[in-house]
Amino acid sequence: METMTWNQQIVKKNNKALVLQLIIEKEPISRADIAQVSGLHKATVSSLVNELLEEELIYESGPGESSGGRRPVILHFNKVAGFAIGIDIGVNYVLSVLTDLKGNILIEKNQPLAQTVYSEVMSTVKNMIQSLINEMPGSRYGIVGIGAGVPGIVNKEGSVLLAPNLGWKNVQLKTDLENEFRVPVMIENEANAGAVGEQQLGAGQDYQNIIYISAGIGIGVGIILNKVLYQGRNGFSGEMGHMIIDLNGKLCSCGSRGCWEAYSSENALLEMAGKNTDSLEALIKRAENSDEAAKHLFGEIGNYLGFGINNIINTFNPDQVIIGNRLALAKEWMVQPIRTIIENHTLSHHQKELQLDFSKLGKYSTVLGVTAFVVENFIKEEARTS
Amino acid sequence: METMTWNQQIVKKNNKALVLQLIIEKEPISRADIAQVSGLHKATVSSLVNELLEEELIYESGPGESSGGRRPVILHFNKVAGFAIGIDIGVNYVLSVLTDLKGNILIEKNQPLAQTVYSEVMSTVKNMIQSLINEMPGSRYGIVGIGAGVPGIVNKEGSVLLAPNLGWKNVQLKTDLENEFRVPVMIENEANAGAVGEQQLGAGQDYQNIIYISAGIGIGVGIILNKVLYQGRNGFSGEMGHMIIDLNGKLCSCGSRGCWEAYSSENALLEMAGKNTDSLEALIKRAENSDEAAKHLFGEIGNYLGFGINNIINTFNPDQVIIGNRLALAKEWMVQPIRTIIENHTLSHHQKELQLDFSKLGKYSTVLGVTAFVVENFIKEEARTS
DNA sequence: CCCATTTGTATATTCATTAAACTAAGTTTG
DNA sequence: CAAACTTAGTTTAATGAATATACAAATGGG
């Protein structure tokens, strides 16, 4: 029962955020255009724009083209008013980036991980962050926040309750990073982050309801409904890797049976490939060299992916399904099998306007997702304090 | 780009709606209490309450108990300011009700259906509605709207695209009813409506994220996330009856294989029961008379339901799962099998705070869901026009 | 060069919430 | 039992946001 009540300050805050959002999305843009598309009065826009100018969140450039009268003043988003740091903690690597406020990567660091003990990983992460901060250009707001994506179950307080592939259990990732760096920290499940990344900067920019499938060592799913990430009661939504697609099927590491990821993850692929194949990359190479066995293997994985996607479409009736993470590298040999399964199984009305795409950001989906989160949070906070 | 802009009128509208909502939820309540819980100033509350009084949406009763000072004036929601009509079109019946604005059923009519040809059903429905209107008490606003729940795929324009069990395809239900009765009409899928019904008036009143499983002749699912019904891109969400749970399993009427509803619907039950059993009710009677075979049958169905619920929980991390529609009648023999499957399969973190319940409204879930929709819509509209 | 047009600003108006003062009607206490 | 205190609710003035209006600035077209 906190923010239920409405008043002028809320109105102003929201309108200011709206104006800023429009500038971010449509720059270069003039005050007059903003008034036009937002429906706000030009005087209102003028006043809000002036505040944003003072806060250095936007800046003016020279006059634009006249359309038969006075030339407009062009406004731009000041994307280097601050910077965000994104961390993707994988099973055998840590990828960290420094981005501007529009999600452009300025600096990128990649570090292989020999082991995944929490203290070791944290020390690596902290070093990477510190070195990004050291290399960061000067700016009005500095580091506006740090985001981290983790392959595991993350609660809304930023604790990692369980990350089987890392061997983590109940680690206070958010608190630890906040204590070290004293900036806002956001922790998200790797699939949720990837979904946000693709939505904001990748393949999902035109869609409202997006299901992002992170097909890696396991399978996780990020669910974006009506343009916002759905997290579930505790933040655990999207564990569809453990959706049962085969009642009496294979045992899964989770203790259940017939889980989706037992059939169509990287692990499942390598298992099917047998002992003489040791990596996804090797298999892709073989497929590129027209190795029929390898191609067939990817086709099989595609089939299994298709069954899960069938369930997703019938459940969510989404605008778009995006397949990302490492298995998306094998798009070439999986896309047709997936489509065929959908055509043959999914309810026909649900298929009609559905968009099936592969990740556009590739290995950056997760890092760019968490930085987008951080930036969004910063902008909201900033718009509030005036 | 329509309702993106904020202004005083919107603020007022929202605050007024908030005040009304509080009165509806917490009546009897005083102006002072409303100011307290809403955070609005008492003068604001006073003014909004006076408008609501003039609109006859609320009324005052005598003074309440003093708490050490002047006695408060008690406010009530005027639940008979208007009435809503709800229709549940089933495969062999039409259930229609007249409710007040709080969802109390005042008149109820039930009509068996011999056949489901659209024109025939429509004529039955129209007659039932007309007779409800004729019996309706006088009121300020009269019929505030008509809602109908249908076992099929309904788009956002209120057309029934496909209702296999009724043999309907592309019928303009909403338009037809609007043309006849000239009041707002809302059409919803039967499971979506049931979800809303349970959320507003039944088992789900305390929860934010609710998955309602309508287990009848087929299976449909209503999805309520963050307190609002999720409908998907076209309105087709929740067709989880056709979620594949057994890759190489039974053929389903939809053309796919291994669909959930092929294992755990009323149809599946009767199929498993064999030729000498012809109805759910008969089986329940046998179970009540300690017929082990019948009990075992329900247990089996419970198991299969459990597998699907496992998928739901891992996907949505909901606060609550509600099982409704006809199979909920056999709760007694299904609840333990379902729980056992969940315990043995579902990720443990997801199980922790999960609430598993059965429908509280029984056969009224759907009708009360659509009337709740209609009332909500009316109240929003009403609060707008001032 | 004059004029219509477009951009943007300055000033006055409107209107919803809030603050403060006040009335109403009760309870508590010495 | 009366004075003091509490609580409920209204009235009046103040605040602040969007808007309406008037206006200044800058430009292109005849």
mmCIF file of C-alpha atoms in Angstrom, chain B residues 88-317:
data_model
loop_
_atom_site.group_PDB
_atom_site.id
_atom_site.type_symbol
_atom_site.label_atom_id
_atom_site.label_comp_id
_atom_site.label_asym_id
_atom_site.label_seq_id
_atom_site.Cartn_x
_atom_site.Cartn_y
_atom_site.Cartn_z
ATOM 1 C CA ASP B 88 -21.232 -19.913 -19.425
ATOM 2 C CA ILE B 89 -21.658 -21.789 -22.677
ATOM 3 C CA GLY B 90 -20.743 -25.411 -22.088
ATOM 4 C CA VAL B 91 -20.819 -28.376 -24.373
ATOM 5 C CA ASN B 92 -24.181 -29.579 -23.155
ATOM 6 C CA TYR B 93 -25.542 -26.713 -21.104
ATOM 7 C CA VAL B 94 -25.851 -22.967 -20.844
ATOM 8 C CA LEU B 95 -25.569 -21.460 -17.401
ATOM 9 C CA SER B 96 -26.591 -17.862 -17.023
ATOM 10 C CA VAL B 97 -26.702 -15.617 -14.003
ATOM 11 C CA LEU B 98 -27.656 -12.141 -12.982
ATOM 12 C CA THR B 99 -25.275 -10.730 -10.389
ATOM 13 C CA ASP B 100 -24.992 -7.537 -8.442
ATOM 14 C CA LEU B 101 -21.839 -5.476 -8.719
ATOM 15 C CA LYS B 102 -20.143 -7.509 -6.024
ATOM 16 C CA GLY B 103 -20.656 -10.766 -7.826
ATOM 17 C CA ASN B 104 -23.521 -12.100 -5.754
ATOM 18 C CA ILE B 105 -25.800 -14.254 -7.819
ATOM 19 C CA LEU B 106 -29.367 -12.988 -7.717
ATOM 20 C CA ILE B 107 -30.924 -15.118 -10.413
ATOM 21 C CA GLU B 108 -29.591 -18.265 -11.984
ATOM 22 C CA LYS B 109 -30.810 -20.179 -14.983
ATOM 23 C CA ASN B 110 -29.565 -23.450 -16.293
ATOM 24 C CA GLN B 111 -30.534 -24.941 -19.600
ATOM 25 C CA PRO B 112 -29.354 -28.246 -21.065
ATOM 26 C CA LEU B 113 -28.281 -28.155 -24.685
ATOM 27 C CA ALA B 114 -29.389 -30.881 -27.044
ATOM 28 C CA GLN B 115 -27.261 -29.584 -29.878
ATOM 29 C CA THR B 116 -24.628 -26.926 -30.260
ATOM 30 C CA VAL B 117 -25.357 -25.349 -33.641
ATOM 31 C CA TYR B 118 -24.490 -21.681 -33.247
ATOM 32 C CA SER B 119 -27.861 -20.281 -34.240
ATOM 33 C CA GLU B 120 -29.678 -22.598 -31.860
ATOM 34 C CA VAL B 121 -27.383 -21.837 -28.966
ATOM 35 C CA MET B 122 -27.622 -18.131 -29.659
ATOM 36 C CA SER B 123 -31.365 -18.232 -29.575
ATOM 37 C CA THR B 124 -31.271 -20.034 -26.237
ATOM 38 C CA VAL B 125 -28.748 -17.547 -24.896
ATOM 39 C CA LYS B 126 -30.762 -14.562 -26.057
ATOM 40 C CA ASN B 127 -33.892 -15.918 -24.446
ATOM 41 C CA MET B 128 -32.134 -16.519 -21.184
ATOM 42 C CA ILE B 129 -30.652 -13.038 -21.172
ATOM 43 C CA GLN B 130 -33.996 -11.468 -21.975
ATOM 44 C CA SER B 131 -35.693 -13.307 -19.183
ATOM 45 C CA LEU B 132 -32.957 -12.271 -16.739
ATOM 46 C CA ILE B 133 -33.453 -8.680 -17.823
ATOM 47 C CA ASN B 134 -37.179 -8.984 -17.331
ATOM 48 C CA GLU B 135 -36.759 -10.259 -13.804
ATOM 49 C CA MET B 136 -34.113 -7.726 -12.868
ATOM 50 C CA PRO B 137 -34.927 -5.221 -10.092
ATOM 51 C CA GLY B 138 -34.875 -1.525 -10.898
ATOM 52 C CA SER B 139 -31.584 0.303 -10.479
ATOM 53 C CA ARG B 140 -29.726 3.419 -11.469
ATOM 54 C CA TYR B 141 -27.554 1.871 -14.158
ATOM 55 C CA GLY B 142 -29.476 -1.224 -15.181
ATOM 56 C CA ILE B 143 -27.509 -3.879 -17.044
ATOM 57 C CA VAL B 144 -23.924 -2.708 -17.004
ATOM 58 C CA GLY B 145 -22.804 -5.398 -19.390
ATOM 59 C CA ILE B 146 -22.945 -8.997 -20.517
ATOM 60 C CA GLY B 147 -20.064 -11.435 -20.323
ATOM 61 C CA ALA B 148 -19.795 -14.851 -21.889
ATOM 62 C CA GLY B 149 -17.324 -17.672 -21.365
ATOM 63 C CA VAL B 150 -16.747 -20.116 -24.200
ATOM 64 C CA PRO B 151 -14.732 -23.342 -24.393
ATOM 65 C CA GLY B 152 -12.622 -22.324 -27.346
ATOM 66 C CA ILE B 153 -10.217 -19.882 -28.877
ATOM 67 C CA VAL B 154 -11.462 -16.319 -28.558
ATOM 68 C CA ASN B 155 -9.657 -13.348 -30.040
ATOM 69 C CA LYS B 156 -9.477 -9.898 -28.551
ATOM 70 C CA GLU B 157 -12.342 -8.700 -30.745
ATOM 71 C CA GLY B 158 -14.715 -11.189 -29.144
ATOM 72 C CA SER B 159 -14.943 -13.605 -32.052
ATOM 73 C CA VAL B 160 -14.817 -17.301 -31.353
ATOM 74 C CA LEU B 161 -12.272 -18.541 -33.851
ATOM 75 C CA LEU B 162 -12.567 -22.174 -32.931
ATOM 76 C CA ALA B 163 -14.540 -24.158 -30.393
ATOM 77 C CA PRO B 164 -14.035 -27.793 -31.374
ATOM 78 C CA ASN B 165 -16.369 -29.232 -28.770
ATOM 79 C CA LEU B 166 -19.161 -26.941 -29.867
ATOM 80 C CA GLY B 167 -18.407 -27.267 -33.562
ATOM 81 C CA TRP B 168 -18.060 -23.489 -33.844
ATOM 82 C CA LYS B 169 -15.692 -21.721 -36.169
ATOM 83 C CA ASN B 170 -15.382 -17.978 -36.667
ATOM 84 C CA VAL B 171 -18.600 -16.834 -35.044
ATOM 85 C CA GLN B 172 -19.026 -13.172 -34.110
ATOM 86 C CA LEU B 173 -20.407 -13.733 -30.654
ATOM 87 C CA LYS B 174 -19.632 -10.303 -29.267
ATOM 88 C CA THR B 175 -21.071 -8.391 -32.178
ATOM 89 C CA ASP B 176 -24.205 -10.507 -32.240
ATOM 90 C CA LEU B 177 -24.922 -9.939 -28.569
ATOM 91 C CA GLU B 178 -24.103 -6.258 -28.714
ATOM 92 C CA ASN B 179 -26.448 -5.752 -31.614
ATOM 93 C CA GLU B 180 -29.207 -7.506 -29.743
ATOM 94 C CA PHE B 181 -28.889 -5.915 -26.319
ATOM 95 C CA ARG B 182 -26.971 -2.664 -26.868
ATOM 96 C CA VAL B 183 -24.798 -2.999 -23.780
ATOM 97 C CA PRO B 184 -21.062 -3.697 -23.494
ATOM 98 C CA VAL B 185 -20.306 -7.362 -24.134
ATOM 99 C CA MET B 186 -17.149 -9.205 -23.239
ATOM 100 C CA ILE B 187 -16.295 -12.671 -24.508
ATOM 101 C CA GLU B 188 -13.623 -14.766 -22.890
ATOM 102 C CA ASN B 189 -12.221 -18.202 -23.084
ATOM 103 C CA GLU B 190 -13.798 -20.310 -20.363
ATOM 104 C CA ALA B 191 -10.505 -20.970 -18.557
ATOM 105 C CA ASN B 192 -9.484 -17.316 -18.582
ATOM 106 C CA ALA B 193 -12.858 -16.375 -17.192
ATOM 107 C CA GLY B 194 -12.602 -19.061 -14.530
ATOM 108 C CA ALA B 195 -9.213 -17.750 -13.495
ATOM 109 C CA VAL B 196 -10.602 -14.261 -13.044
ATOM 110 C CA GLY B 197 -13.580 -15.618 -11.155
ATOM 111 C CA GLU B 198 -11.461 -17.510 -8.676
ATOM 112 C CA GLN B 199 -9.108 -14.572 -8.320
ATOM 113 C CA GLN B 200 -11.809 -12.031 -7.574
ATOM 114 C CA LEU B 201 -14.316 -14.068 -5.658
ATOM 115 C CA GLY B 202 -12.944 -17.537 -5.050
ATOM 116 C CA ALA B 203 -9.805 -19.330 -3.964
ATOM 117 C CA GLY B 204 -7.314 -16.842 -5.376
ATOM 118 C CA GLN B 205 -8.166 -13.632 -3.598
ATOM 119 C CA ASP B 206 -4.897 -13.392 -1.697
ATOM 120 C CA TYR B 207 -2.508 -14.127 -4.540
ATOM 121 C CA GLN B 208 -0.765 -12.209 -7.276
ATOM 122 C CA ASN B 209 0.281 -14.897 -9.726
ATOM 123 C CA ILE B 210 -2.336 -17.554 -10.232
ATOM 124 C CA ILE B 211 -2.564 -20.367 -12.736
ATOM 125 C CA TYR B 212 -6.090 -21.729 -13.003
ATOM 126 C CA ILE B 213 -6.446 -25.127 -14.586
ATOM 127 C CA SER B 214 -9.832 -25.759 -16.089
ATOM 128 C CA ALA B 215 -9.908 -29.541 -16.232
ATOM 129 C CA GLY B 216 -13.057 -30.478 -18.052
ATOM 130 C CA ILE B 217 -13.682 -32.297 -21.289
ATOM 131 C CA GLY B 218 -10.379 -30.784 -22.371
ATOM 132 C CA ILE B 219 -7.899 -28.722 -20.413
ATOM 133 C CA GLY B 220 -7.556 -24.980 -20.611
ATOM 134 C CA VAL B 221 -5.499 -22.709 -18.439
ATOM 135 C CA GLY B 222 -6.100 -19.160 -17.259
ATOM 136 C CA ILE B 223 -2.998 -17.180 -16.417
ATOM 137 C CA ILE B 224 -3.084 -14.320 -13.947
ATOM 138 C CA LEU B 225 0.233 -12.554 -13.474
ATOM 139 C CA ASN B 226 0.735 -9.622 -11.150
ATOM 140 C CA LYS B 227 -3.008 -9.633 -10.577
ATOM 141 C CA VAL B 228 -3.983 -9.202 -14.220
ATOM 142 C CA LEU B 229 -5.117 -11.749 -16.758
ATOM 143 C CA TYR B 230 -2.452 -12.467 -19.340
ATOM 144 C CA GLN B 231 -4.029 -13.025 -22.723
ATOM 145 C CA GLY B 232 -1.100 -13.286 -25.110
ATOM 146 C CA ARG B 233 -0.680 -11.624 -28.452
ATOM 147 C CA ASN B 234 -4.084 -12.519 -29.874
ATOM 148 C CA GLY B 235 -5.914 -13.635 -26.768
ATOM 149 C CA PHE B 236 -5.031 -17.297 -27.230
ATOM 150 C CA SER B 237 -2.811 -17.843 -24.196
ATOM 151 C CA GLY B 238 -3.274 -20.813 -21.909
ATOM 152 C CA GLU B 239 -3.865 -23.588 -24.415
ATOM 153 C CA MET B 240 -1.802 -25.811 -22.202
ATOM 154 C CA GLY B 241 -4.085 -28.737 -22.828
ATOM 155 C CA HIS B 242 -1.977 -29.147 -25.915
ATOM 156 C CA MET B 243 1.307 -28.989 -24.113
ATOM 157 C CA ILE B 244 3.270 -32.103 -25.022
ATOM 158 C CA ILE B 245 4.113 -34.164 -21.971
ATOM 159 C CA ASP B 246 4.807 -37.409 -23.771
ATOM 160 C CA LEU B 247 6.851 -37.102 -26.930
ATOM 161 C CA ASN B 248 5.835 -40.372 -28.428
ATOM 162 C CA GLY B 249 2.540 -40.581 -26.675
ATOM 163 C CA LYS B 250 -1.106 -40.794 -27.617
ATOM 164 C CA LEU B 251 -2.535 -39.058 -30.614
ATOM 165 C CA CYS B 252 -4.600 -36.015 -29.701
ATOM 166 C CA SER B 253 -7.613 -34.643 -31.510
ATOM 167 C CA CYS B 254 -5.569 -31.561 -32.349
ATOM 168 C CA GLY B 255 -3.335 -33.612 -34.608
ATOM 169 C CA SER B 256 -0.380 -33.549 -32.277
ATOM 170 C CA ARG B 257 0.849 -36.289 -30.001
ATOM 171 C CA GLY B 258 1.211 -36.652 -26.260
ATOM 172 C CA CYS B 259 -0.851 -33.581 -25.355
ATOM 173 C CA TRP B 260 -1.584 -33.091 -21.661
ATOM 174 C CA GLU B 261 -5.338 -33.197 -22.113
ATOM 175 C CA ALA B 262 -5.084 -36.565 -23.803
ATOM 176 C CA TYR B 263 -4.037 -37.874 -20.379
ATOM 177 C CA SER B 264 -5.789 -35.890 -17.747
ATOM 178 C CA SER B 265 -9.085 -34.532 -18.967
ATOM 179 C CA GLU B 266 -12.594 -35.824 -18.474
ATOM 180 C CA ASN B 267 -12.366 -37.352 -21.944
ATOM 181 C CA ALA B 268 -9.177 -39.150 -20.999
ATOM 182 C CA LEU B 269 -10.778 -40.381 -17.808
ATOM 183 C CA LEU B 270 -13.773 -41.832 -19.573
ATOM 184 C CA GLU B 271 -11.560 -43.399 -22.167
ATOM 185 C CA MET B 272 -9.476 -45.045 -19.472
ATOM 186 C CA ALA B 273 -12.598 -46.162 -17.651
ATOM 187 C CA GLY B 274 -13.676 -48.152 -20.649
ATOM 188 C CA LYS B 275 -17.021 -48.833 -22.174
ATOM 189 C CA ASN B 276 -19.022 -49.732 -19.112
ATOM 190 C CA THR B 277 -18.703 -46.276 -17.576
ATOM 191 C CA ASP B 278 -20.424 -43.391 -19.157
ATOM 192 C CA SER B 279 -20.030 -40.345 -16.968
ATOM 193 C CA LEU B 280 -17.803 -38.573 -14.503
ATOM 194 C CA GLU B 281 -20.640 -38.512 -12.010
ATOM 195 C CA ALA B 282 -21.038 -42.270 -12.196
ATOM 196 C CA LEU B 283 -17.357 -42.758 -11.523
ATOM 197 C CA ILE B 284 -17.443 -40.408 -8.587
ATOM 198 C CA LYS B 285 -20.343 -42.329 -7.124
ATOM 199 C CA ARG B 286 -18.413 -45.531 -7.454
ATOM 200 C CA ALA B 287 -15.398 -43.959 -5.780
ATOM 201 C CA GLU B 288 -17.584 -42.701 -2.974
ATOM 202 C CA ASN B 289 -18.738 -46.246 -2.490
ATOM 203 C CA SER B 290 -15.115 -47.280 -2.094
ATOM 204 C CA ASP B 291 -14.760 -48.818 -5.513
ATOM 205 C CA GLU B 292 -10.995 -49.298 -5.667
ATOM 206 C CA ALA B 293 -10.886 -49.346 -9.441
ATOM 207 C CA ALA B 294 -12.596 -45.986 -9.668
ATOM 208 C CA LYS B 295 -10.363 -44.500 -7.007
ATOM 209 C CA HIS B 296 -7.325 -45.816 -8.795
ATOM 210 C CA LEU B 297 -8.543 -44.246 -11.997
ATOM 211 C CA PHE B 298 -8.795 -40.831 -10.367
ATOM 212 C CA GLY B 299 -5.358 -41.387 -8.917
ATOM 213 C CA GLU B 300 -4.003 -41.991 -12.392
ATOM 214 C CA ILE B 301 -5.613 -38.827 -13.683
ATOM 215 C CA GLY B 302 -4.151 -37.041 -10.692
ATOM 216 C CA ASN B 303 -0.706 -38.295 -11.624
ATOM 217 C CA TYR B 304 -1.020 -36.978 -15.125
ATOM 218 C CA LEU B 305 -2.409 -33.684 -13.869
ATOM 219 C CA GLY B 306 0.631 -33.528 -11.624
ATOM 220 C CA PHE B 307 3.040 -33.752 -14.528
ATOM 221 C CA GLY B 308 1.413 -30.813 -16.230
ATOM 222 C CA ILE B 309 1.315 -28.852 -12.993
ATOM 223 C CA ASN B 310 5.004 -29.556 -12.582
ATOM 224 C CA ASN B 311 5.577 -27.841 -15.902
ATOM 225 C CA ILE B 312 3.385 -24.946 -14.871
ATOM 226 C CA ILE B 313 5.209 -24.391 -11.613
ATOM 227 C CA ASN B 314 8.667 -24.568 -13.150
ATOM 228 C CA THR B 315 7.571 -22.182 -15.868
ATOM 229 C CA PHE B 316 5.643 -19.580 -13.938
ATOM 230 C CA ASN B 317 6.852 -19.840 -10.348
#
